[in-house]
GROMACS .gro file of C-alpha atoms in nm:
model
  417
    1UNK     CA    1   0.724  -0.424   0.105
    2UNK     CA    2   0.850  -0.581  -0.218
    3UNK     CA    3   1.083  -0.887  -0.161
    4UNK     CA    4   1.279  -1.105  -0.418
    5UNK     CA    5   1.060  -1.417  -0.359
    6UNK     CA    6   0.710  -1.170  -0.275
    7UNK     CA    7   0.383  -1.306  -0.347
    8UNK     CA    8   0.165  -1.129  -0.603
    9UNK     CA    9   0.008  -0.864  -0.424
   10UNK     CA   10  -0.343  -0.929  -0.221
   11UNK     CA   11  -0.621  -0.658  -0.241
   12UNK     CA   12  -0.625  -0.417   0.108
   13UNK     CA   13  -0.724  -0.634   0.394
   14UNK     CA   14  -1.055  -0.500   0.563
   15UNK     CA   15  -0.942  -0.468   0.911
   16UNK     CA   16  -0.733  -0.162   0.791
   17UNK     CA   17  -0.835   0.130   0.945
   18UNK     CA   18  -1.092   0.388   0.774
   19UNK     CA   19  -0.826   0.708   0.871
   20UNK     CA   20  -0.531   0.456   0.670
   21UNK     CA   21  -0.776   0.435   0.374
   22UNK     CA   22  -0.833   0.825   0.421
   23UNK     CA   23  -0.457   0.903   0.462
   24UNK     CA   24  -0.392   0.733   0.192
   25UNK     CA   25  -0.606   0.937  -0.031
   26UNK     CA   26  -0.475   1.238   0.124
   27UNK     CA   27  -0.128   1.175   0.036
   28UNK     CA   28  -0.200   1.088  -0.337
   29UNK     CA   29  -0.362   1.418  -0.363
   30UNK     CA   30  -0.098   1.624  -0.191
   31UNK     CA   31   0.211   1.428  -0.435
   32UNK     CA   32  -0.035   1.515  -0.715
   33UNK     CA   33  -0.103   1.882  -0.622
   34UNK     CA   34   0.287   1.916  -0.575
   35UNK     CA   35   0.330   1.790  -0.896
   36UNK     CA   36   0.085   1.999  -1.090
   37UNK     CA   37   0.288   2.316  -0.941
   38UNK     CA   38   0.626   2.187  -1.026
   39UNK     CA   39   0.531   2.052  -1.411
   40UNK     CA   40   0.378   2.424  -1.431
   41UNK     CA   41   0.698   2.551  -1.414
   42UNK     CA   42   0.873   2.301  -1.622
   43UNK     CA   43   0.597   2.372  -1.892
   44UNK     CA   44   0.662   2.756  -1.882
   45UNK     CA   45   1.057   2.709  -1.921
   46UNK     CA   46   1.066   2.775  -2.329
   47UNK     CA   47   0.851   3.087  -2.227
   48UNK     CA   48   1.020   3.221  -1.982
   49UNK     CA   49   1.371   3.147  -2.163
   50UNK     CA   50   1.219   3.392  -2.395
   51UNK     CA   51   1.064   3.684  -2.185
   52UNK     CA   52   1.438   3.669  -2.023
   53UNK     CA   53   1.671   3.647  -2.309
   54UNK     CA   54   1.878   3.370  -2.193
   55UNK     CA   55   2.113   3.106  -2.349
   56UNK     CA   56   2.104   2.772  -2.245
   57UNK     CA   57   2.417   2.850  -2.000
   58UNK     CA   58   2.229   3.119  -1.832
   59UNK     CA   59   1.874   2.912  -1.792
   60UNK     CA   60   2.062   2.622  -1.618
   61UNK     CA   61   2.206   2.842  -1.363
   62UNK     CA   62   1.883   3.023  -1.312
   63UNK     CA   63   1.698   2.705  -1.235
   64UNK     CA   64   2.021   2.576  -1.010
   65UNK     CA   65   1.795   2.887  -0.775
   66UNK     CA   66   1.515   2.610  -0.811
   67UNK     CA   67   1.733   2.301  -0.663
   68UNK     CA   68   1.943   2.533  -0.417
   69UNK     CA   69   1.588   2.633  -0.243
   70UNK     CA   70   1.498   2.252  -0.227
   71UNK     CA   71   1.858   2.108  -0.096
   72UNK     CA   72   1.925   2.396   0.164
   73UNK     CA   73   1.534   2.294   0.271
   74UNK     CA   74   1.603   1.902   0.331
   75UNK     CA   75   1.873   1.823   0.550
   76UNK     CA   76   1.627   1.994   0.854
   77UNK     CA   77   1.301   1.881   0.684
   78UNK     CA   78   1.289   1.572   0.855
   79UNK     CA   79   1.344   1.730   1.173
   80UNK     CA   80   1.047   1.996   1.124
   81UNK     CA   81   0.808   1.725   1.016
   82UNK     CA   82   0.885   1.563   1.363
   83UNK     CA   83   0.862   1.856   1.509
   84UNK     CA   84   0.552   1.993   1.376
   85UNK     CA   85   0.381   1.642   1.238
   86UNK     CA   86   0.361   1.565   0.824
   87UNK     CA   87   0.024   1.776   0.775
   88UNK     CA   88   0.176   2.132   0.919
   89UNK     CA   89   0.489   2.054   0.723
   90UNK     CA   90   0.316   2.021   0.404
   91UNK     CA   91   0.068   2.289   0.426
   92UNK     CA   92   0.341   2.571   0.523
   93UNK     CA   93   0.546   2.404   0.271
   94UNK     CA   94   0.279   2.424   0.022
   95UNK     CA   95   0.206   2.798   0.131
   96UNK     CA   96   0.574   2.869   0.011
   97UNK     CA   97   0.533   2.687  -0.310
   98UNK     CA   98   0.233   2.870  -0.430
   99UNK     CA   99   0.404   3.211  -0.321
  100UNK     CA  100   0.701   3.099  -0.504
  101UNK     CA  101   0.556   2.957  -0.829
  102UNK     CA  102   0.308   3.366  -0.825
  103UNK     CA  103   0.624   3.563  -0.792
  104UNK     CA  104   0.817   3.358  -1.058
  105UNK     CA  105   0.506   3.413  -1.306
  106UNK     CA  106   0.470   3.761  -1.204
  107UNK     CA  107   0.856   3.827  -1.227
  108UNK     CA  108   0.875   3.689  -1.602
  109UNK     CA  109   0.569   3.758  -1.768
  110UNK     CA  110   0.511   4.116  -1.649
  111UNK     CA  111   0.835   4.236  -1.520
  112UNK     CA  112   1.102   4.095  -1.722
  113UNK     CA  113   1.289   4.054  -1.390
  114UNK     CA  114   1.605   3.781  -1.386
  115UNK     CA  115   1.610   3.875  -1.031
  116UNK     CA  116   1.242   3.853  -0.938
  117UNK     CA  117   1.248   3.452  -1.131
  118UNK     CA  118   1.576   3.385  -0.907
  119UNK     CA  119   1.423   3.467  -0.597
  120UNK     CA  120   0.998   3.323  -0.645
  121UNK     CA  121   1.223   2.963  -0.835
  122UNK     CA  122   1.425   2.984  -0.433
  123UNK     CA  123   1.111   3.013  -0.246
  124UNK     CA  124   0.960   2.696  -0.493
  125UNK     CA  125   1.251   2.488  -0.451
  126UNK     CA  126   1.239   2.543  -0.061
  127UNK     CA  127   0.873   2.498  -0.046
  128UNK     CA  128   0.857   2.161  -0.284
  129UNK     CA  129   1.162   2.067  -0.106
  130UNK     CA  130   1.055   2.065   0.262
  131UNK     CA  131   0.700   1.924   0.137
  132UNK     CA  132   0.907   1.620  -0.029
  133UNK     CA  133   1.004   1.528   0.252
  134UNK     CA  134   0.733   1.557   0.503
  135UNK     CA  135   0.459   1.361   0.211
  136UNK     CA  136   0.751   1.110   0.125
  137UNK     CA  137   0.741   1.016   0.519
  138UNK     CA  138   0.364   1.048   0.542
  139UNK     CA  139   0.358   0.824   0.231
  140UNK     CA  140   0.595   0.579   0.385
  141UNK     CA  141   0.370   0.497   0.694
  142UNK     CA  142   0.079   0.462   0.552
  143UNK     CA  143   0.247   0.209   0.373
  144UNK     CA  144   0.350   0.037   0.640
  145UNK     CA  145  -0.018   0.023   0.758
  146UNK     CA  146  -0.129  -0.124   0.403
  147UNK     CA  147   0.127  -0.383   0.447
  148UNK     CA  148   0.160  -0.362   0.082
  149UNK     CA  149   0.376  -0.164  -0.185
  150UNK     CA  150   0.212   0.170  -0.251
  151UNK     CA  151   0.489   0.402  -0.212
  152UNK     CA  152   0.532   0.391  -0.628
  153UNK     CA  153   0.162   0.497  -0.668
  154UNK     CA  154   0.184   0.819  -0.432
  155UNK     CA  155   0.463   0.903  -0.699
  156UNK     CA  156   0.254   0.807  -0.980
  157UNK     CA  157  -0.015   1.045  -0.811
  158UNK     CA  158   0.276   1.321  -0.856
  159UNK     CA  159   0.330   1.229  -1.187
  160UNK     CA  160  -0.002   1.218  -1.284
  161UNK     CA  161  -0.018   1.543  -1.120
  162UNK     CA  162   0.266   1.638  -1.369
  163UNK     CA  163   0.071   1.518  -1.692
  164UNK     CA  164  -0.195   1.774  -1.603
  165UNK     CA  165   0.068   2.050  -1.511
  166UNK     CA  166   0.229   1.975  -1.897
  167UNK     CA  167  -0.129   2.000  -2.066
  168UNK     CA  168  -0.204   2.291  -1.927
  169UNK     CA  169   0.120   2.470  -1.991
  170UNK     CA  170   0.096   2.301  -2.373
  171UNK     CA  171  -0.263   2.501  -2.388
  172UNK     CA  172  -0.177   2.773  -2.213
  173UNK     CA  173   0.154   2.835  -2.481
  174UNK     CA  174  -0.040   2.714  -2.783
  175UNK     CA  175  -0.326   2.992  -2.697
  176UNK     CA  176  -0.061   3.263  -2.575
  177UNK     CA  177  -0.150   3.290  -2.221
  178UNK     CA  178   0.040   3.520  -2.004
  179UNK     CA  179   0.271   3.300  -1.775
  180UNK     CA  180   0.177   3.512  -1.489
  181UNK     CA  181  -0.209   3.440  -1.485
  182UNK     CA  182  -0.122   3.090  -1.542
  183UNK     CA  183   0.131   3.045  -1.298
  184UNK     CA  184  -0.085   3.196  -1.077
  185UNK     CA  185  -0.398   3.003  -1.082
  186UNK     CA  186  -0.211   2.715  -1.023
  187UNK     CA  187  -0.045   2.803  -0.728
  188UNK     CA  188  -0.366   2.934  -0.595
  189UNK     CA  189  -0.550   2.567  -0.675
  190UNK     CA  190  -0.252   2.407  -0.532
  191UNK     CA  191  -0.252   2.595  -0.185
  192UNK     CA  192  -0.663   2.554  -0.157
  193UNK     CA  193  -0.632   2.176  -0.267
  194UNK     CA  194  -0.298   2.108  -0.012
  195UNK     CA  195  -0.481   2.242   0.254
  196UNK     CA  196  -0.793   2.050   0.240
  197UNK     CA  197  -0.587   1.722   0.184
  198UNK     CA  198  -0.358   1.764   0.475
  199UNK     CA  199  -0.632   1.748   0.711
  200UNK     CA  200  -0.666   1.329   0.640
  201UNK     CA  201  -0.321   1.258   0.704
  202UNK     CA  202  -0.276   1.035   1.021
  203UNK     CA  203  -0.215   1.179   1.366
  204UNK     CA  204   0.159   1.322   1.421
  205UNK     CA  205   0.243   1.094   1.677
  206UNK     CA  206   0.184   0.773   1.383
  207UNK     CA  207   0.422   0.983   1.139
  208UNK     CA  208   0.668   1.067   1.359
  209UNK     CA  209   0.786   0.793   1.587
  210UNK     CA  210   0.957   0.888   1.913
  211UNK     CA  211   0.869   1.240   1.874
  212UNK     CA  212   0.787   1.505   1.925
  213UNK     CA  213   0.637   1.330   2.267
  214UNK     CA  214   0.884   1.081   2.374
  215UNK     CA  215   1.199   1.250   2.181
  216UNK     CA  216   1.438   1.597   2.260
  217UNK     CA  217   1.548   1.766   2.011
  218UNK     CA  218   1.899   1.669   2.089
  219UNK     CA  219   1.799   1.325   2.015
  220UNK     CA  220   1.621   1.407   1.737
  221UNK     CA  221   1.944   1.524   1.600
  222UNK     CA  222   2.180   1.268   1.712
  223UNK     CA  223   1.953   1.037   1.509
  224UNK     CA  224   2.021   1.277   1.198
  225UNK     CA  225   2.410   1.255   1.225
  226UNK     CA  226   2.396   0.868   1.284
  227UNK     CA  227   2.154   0.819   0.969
  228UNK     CA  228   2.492   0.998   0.748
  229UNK     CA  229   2.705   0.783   0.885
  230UNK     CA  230   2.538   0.467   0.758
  231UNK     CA  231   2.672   0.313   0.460
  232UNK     CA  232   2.324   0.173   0.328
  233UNK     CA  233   2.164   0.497   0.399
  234UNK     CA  234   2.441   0.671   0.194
  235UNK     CA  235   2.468   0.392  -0.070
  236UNK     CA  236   2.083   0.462  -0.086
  237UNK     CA  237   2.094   0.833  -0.151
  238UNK     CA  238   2.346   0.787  -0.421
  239UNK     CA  239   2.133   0.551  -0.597
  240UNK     CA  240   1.845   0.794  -0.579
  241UNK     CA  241   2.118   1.104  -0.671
  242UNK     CA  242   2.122   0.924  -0.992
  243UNK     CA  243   1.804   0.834  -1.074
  244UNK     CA  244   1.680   1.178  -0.984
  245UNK     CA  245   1.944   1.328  -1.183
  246UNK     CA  246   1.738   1.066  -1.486
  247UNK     CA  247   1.462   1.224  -1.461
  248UNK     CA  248   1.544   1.569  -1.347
  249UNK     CA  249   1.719   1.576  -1.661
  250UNK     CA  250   1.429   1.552  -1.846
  251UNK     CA  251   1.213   1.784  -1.691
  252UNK     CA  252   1.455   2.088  -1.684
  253UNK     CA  253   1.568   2.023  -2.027
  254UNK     CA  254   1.336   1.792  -2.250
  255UNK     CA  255   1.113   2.053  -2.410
  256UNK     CA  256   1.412   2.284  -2.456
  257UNK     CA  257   1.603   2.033  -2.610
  258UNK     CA  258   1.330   1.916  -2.878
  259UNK     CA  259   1.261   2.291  -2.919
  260UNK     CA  260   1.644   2.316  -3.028
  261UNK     CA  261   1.718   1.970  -3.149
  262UNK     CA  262   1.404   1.899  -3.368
  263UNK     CA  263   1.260   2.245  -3.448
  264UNK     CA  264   0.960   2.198  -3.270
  265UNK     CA  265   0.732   2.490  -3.107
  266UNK     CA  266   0.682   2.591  -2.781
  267UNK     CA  267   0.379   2.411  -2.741
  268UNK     CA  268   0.492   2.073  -2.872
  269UNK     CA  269   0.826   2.120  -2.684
  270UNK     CA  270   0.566   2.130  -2.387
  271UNK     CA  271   0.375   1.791  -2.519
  272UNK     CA  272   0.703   1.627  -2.542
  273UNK     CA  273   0.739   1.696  -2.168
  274UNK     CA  274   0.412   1.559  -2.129
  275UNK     CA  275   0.497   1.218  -2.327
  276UNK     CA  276   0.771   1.200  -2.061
  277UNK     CA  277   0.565   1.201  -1.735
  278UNK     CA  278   0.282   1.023  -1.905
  279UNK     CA  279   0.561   0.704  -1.920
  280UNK     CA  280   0.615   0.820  -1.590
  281UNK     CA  281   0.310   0.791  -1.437
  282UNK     CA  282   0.277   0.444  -1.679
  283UNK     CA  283   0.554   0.316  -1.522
  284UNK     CA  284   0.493   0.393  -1.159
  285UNK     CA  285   0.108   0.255  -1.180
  286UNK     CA  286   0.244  -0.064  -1.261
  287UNK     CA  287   0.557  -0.069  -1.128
  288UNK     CA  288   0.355  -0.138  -0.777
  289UNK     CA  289   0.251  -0.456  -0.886
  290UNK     CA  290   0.565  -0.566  -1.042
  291UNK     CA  291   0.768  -0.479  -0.730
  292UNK     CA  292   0.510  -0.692  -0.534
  293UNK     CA  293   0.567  -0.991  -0.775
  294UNK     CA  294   0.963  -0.970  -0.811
  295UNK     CA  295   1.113  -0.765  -0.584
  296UNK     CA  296   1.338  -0.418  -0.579
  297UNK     CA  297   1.625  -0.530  -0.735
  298UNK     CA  298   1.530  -0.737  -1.084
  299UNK     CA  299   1.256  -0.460  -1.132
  300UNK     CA  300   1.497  -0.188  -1.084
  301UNK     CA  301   1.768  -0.311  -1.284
  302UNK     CA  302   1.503  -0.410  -1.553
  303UNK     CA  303   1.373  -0.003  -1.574
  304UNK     CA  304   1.744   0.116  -1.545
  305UNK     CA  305   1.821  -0.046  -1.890
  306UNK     CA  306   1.508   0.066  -2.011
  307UNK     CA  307   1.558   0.422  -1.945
  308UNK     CA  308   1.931   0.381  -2.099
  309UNK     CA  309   1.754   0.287  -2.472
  310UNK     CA  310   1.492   0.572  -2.389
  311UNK     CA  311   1.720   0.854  -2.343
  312UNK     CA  312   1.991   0.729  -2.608
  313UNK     CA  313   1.674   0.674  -2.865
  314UNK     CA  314   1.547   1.075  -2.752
  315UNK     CA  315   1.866   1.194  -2.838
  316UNK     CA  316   1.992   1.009  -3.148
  317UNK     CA  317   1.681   0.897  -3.333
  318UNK     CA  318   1.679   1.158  -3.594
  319UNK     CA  319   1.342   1.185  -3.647
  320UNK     CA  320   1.059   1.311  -3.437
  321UNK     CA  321   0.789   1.074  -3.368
  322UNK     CA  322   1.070   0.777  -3.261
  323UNK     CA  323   1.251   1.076  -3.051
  324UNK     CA  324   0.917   1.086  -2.891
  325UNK     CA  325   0.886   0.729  -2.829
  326UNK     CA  326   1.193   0.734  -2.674
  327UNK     CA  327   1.080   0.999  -2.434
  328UNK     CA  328   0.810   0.743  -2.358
  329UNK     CA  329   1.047   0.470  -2.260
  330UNK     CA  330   1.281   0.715  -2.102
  331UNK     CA  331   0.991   0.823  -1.839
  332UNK     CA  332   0.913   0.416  -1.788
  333UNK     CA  333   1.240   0.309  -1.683
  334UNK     CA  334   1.308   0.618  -1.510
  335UNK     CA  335   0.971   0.626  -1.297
  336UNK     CA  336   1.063   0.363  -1.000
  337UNK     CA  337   1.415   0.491  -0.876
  338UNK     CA  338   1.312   0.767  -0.672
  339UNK     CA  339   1.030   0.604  -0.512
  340UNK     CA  340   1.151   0.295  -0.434
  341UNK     CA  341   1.497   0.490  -0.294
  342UNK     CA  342   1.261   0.634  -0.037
  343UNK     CA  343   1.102   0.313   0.094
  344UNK     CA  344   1.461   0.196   0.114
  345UNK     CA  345   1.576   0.440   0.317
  346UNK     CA  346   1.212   0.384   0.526
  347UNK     CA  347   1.228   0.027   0.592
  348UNK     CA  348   1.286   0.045   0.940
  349UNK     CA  349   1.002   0.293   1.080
  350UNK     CA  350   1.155   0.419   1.393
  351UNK     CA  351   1.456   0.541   1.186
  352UNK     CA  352   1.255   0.663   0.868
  353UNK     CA  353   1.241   1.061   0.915
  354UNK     CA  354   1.615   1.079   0.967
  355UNK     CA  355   1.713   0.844   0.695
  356UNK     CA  356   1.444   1.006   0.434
  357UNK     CA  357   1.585   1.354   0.503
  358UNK     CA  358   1.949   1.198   0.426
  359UNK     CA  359   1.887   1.038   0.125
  360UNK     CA  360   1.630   1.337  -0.023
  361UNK     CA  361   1.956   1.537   0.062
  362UNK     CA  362   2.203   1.348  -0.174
  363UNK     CA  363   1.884   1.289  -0.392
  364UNK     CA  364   1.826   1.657  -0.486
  365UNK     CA  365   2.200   1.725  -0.501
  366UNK     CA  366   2.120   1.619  -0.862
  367UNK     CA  367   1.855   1.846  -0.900
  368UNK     CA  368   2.135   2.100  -0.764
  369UNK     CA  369   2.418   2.036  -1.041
  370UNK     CA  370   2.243   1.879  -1.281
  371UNK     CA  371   2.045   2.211  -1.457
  372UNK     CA  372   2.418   2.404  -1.475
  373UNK     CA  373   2.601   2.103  -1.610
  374UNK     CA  374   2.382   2.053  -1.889
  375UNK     CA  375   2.339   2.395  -1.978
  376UNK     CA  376   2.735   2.452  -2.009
  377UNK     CA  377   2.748   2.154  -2.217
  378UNK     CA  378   2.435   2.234  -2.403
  379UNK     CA  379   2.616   2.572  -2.481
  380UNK     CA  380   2.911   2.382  -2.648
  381UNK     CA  381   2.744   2.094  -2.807
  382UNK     CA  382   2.345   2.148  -2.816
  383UNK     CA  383   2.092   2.112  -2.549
  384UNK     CA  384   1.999   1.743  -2.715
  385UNK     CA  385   2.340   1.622  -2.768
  386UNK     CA  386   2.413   1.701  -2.356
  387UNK     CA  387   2.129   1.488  -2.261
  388UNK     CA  388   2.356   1.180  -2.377
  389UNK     CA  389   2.483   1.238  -2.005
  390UNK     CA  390   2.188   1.053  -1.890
  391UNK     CA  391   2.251   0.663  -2.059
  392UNK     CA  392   2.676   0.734  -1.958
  393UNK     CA  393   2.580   0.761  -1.582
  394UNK     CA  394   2.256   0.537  -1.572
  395UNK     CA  395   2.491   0.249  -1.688
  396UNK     CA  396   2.722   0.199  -1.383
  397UNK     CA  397   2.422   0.279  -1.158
  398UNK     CA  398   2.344  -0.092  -1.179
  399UNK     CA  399   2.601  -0.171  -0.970
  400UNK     CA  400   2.434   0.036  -0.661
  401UNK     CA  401   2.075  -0.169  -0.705
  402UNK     CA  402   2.116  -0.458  -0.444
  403UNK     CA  403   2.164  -0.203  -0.179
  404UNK     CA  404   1.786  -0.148  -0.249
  405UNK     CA  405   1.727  -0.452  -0.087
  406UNK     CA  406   1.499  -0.491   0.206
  407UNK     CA  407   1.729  -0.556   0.607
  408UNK     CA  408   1.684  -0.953   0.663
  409UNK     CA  409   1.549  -0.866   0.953
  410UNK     CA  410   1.232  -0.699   0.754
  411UNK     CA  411   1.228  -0.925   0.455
  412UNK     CA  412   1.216  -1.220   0.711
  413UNK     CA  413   0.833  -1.074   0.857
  414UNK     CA  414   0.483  -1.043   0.748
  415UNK     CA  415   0.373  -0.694   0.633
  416UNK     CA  416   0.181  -0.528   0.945
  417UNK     CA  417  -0.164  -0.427   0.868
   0.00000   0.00000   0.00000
């Protein structure tokens, strides 16, 4: 794991295992798949704002169904995926996703049904919610195994994931394609490629330590209420609350806003989108090697500052091509937070599942209260102008970085491989 004083990193050493290597794989194309059905949505938002009618009031608290489904999913999802191993947690996860992101295309493009959205955006928030979870734990072991710094690149893979989901909802808009059959396809490529994938990831008793075979349930839950009453752990979560709320932000609201703010169309309110998870994917590619070199915390607070300029540049600029740029830099020095949050709250294996589930928890409350708040305040002062929330609460988040740190007690050994 990245440490202040961390040597560049070294290439994979050969006596890792060939089912590491394969797991590894695995879990980049699972984040990816994920995030091809989530950008999907985000793509189709200007569309389906339309089919419904809604203001920018009533569009936040229809996607607030979206995070409600994922944050009413993850305080047990860490318990399930010990329960039932990573690779059964993702695939039914995945299962509910797909169902989820059919009935939301079905429900807008060819019913006109508020209620139909509500319910298939639940289902997708549960589903991407419980699969978070279980591929962010999977994902955490098998770096451990590397004994390098990966964790950034299985979110790049989601992100990357999410740059595909954007172009496809651009060209899908620009050529008038019904939402449903769009939405659709995906979530049928999403299940099909999930379920194929899954079958790499490493045995359930490597991703779930001390269960399900040497662990009761009780215990398993007696682990869960210790892990939220541990400062760190909680410290952690509200870092990544933040960080998530950064970039959920953007993909709830950025094409929207640049639709309303800059008078662009539905398609290039979708492009815009995909500027932002292209500097997302950027930054999380690289970020890897960075975090190797210098550690969490001067990386972190590095990107923090940077995403403060993006999103006050996005919003104030004026003009549309340095709007867009700061889109770009927005998505850079947003990409790490989330990622690296989750390694935190993994660096001691034995306690990872309990501690991920905490911190994705306080994580996605963002994703929860985030979509509403905007939308009230987009109501009163524009959809752009309320994305200036984003620099105010980035700024004190500096404060929380050094609790990003790795223990002493795991900064102080050699990475297992």
């Amino acid at each position: 794991m990245s440490r202040a004083t961390a040597p560049p990193a070294a290439p994979i050493p050969a006596a890792v295992p060939r089912s590491v290597l394969a797991a590894r794989t695995a879990v980049a194309v699972v984040f990816a798949l994920n995030g091809l059905a989530v950008a999907s949505w985000f793509s189709r938002v200007p569309a389906v704002r339309e089919a419904l009618g809604l203001t920018a009031g009533r569009l936040g608290l229809l996607l607030l169904a979206l995070s409600a489904g994922a944050l009413l999913a993850m305080p047990t999802a860490g318990l399930v995926a010990q329960r039932l191993g990573t690779a059964r947690t993702v695939v039914l996860s995945t299962l509910l996703v797909a169902l989820g992101l059919a009935v939301v295309g079905v429900s807008a493009g060819v019913a006109g049904s508020m209620a139909g959205v509500t319910v298939g955006l639940f289902a997708l928030g549960y589903g991407s919610g419980s699969c978070d979870v279980a591929m962010n734990i999977e994902g955490a072991v098998v770096e451990r195994r590397l004994g390098r710094t990966i964790m950034p690149r299985f979110h790049a893979a989601w992100s990357l994931g999410s740059v595909a989901g954007a172009a496809l909802g651009a060209g899908a808009a620009r050529v008038g394609a019904p939402v449903a059959v769009h939405l659709s396809v995906v979530a049928a490529v999403v299940l099909l490629g999930t379920l194929l994938g899954a079958r790499a990831f490493l045995p359930a008793s490597e991703t779930a330590p001390g269960s399900p075979d040497t662990a009761s349930p009780a215990t398993r839950r007696r682990a869960l209420l210790a892990a939220w009453r541990e400062p760190r752990t909680l410290l952690i979560g509200l870092f990544v609350l933040i960080m998530a709320f950064a970039e959920g932000s953007a993909n709830d609201w950025v094409a929207v806003a640049f639709i309303d703010g800059y008078g662009l169309s539905e398609a290039a309110g979708a492009a815009v989108f995909g500027v932002f998870v292209v500097g997302m994917t950027l930054g999380r590619t690289v970020g890897t090697l960075a975090l190797d070199r210098w550690g969490r915390v001067p990386v972190l607070l590095g990107t923090i500052l940077l995403a403060v300029l993006g999103a006050g540049v996005a919003v104030l600029a004026g003009s549309g091509p340095v709007a867009v740029a700061g889109v770009a830099l927005w998505g850079i020095g947003a990409s790490l937070g989330f990622p690296v949050g989750m390694s935190a709250a993994a660096d001691e294996e034995d306690r990872a599942p309990a501690r991920v589930s905490v911190v994705a928890v306080i994580g996605y409350t963002a994703f929860l209260g985030g979509p509403p708040l905007l939308g009230l305040l987009g109501d009163r002062v524009g959809t752009l102008h309320a994305l200036l929330v984003v620099p105010l609460l980035l700024l004190p988040t500096l404060a929380l970085v050094p609790v990003i740190r790795p223990p002493a007690s795991r900064a102080a050994r050699p990475p297992a491989v």
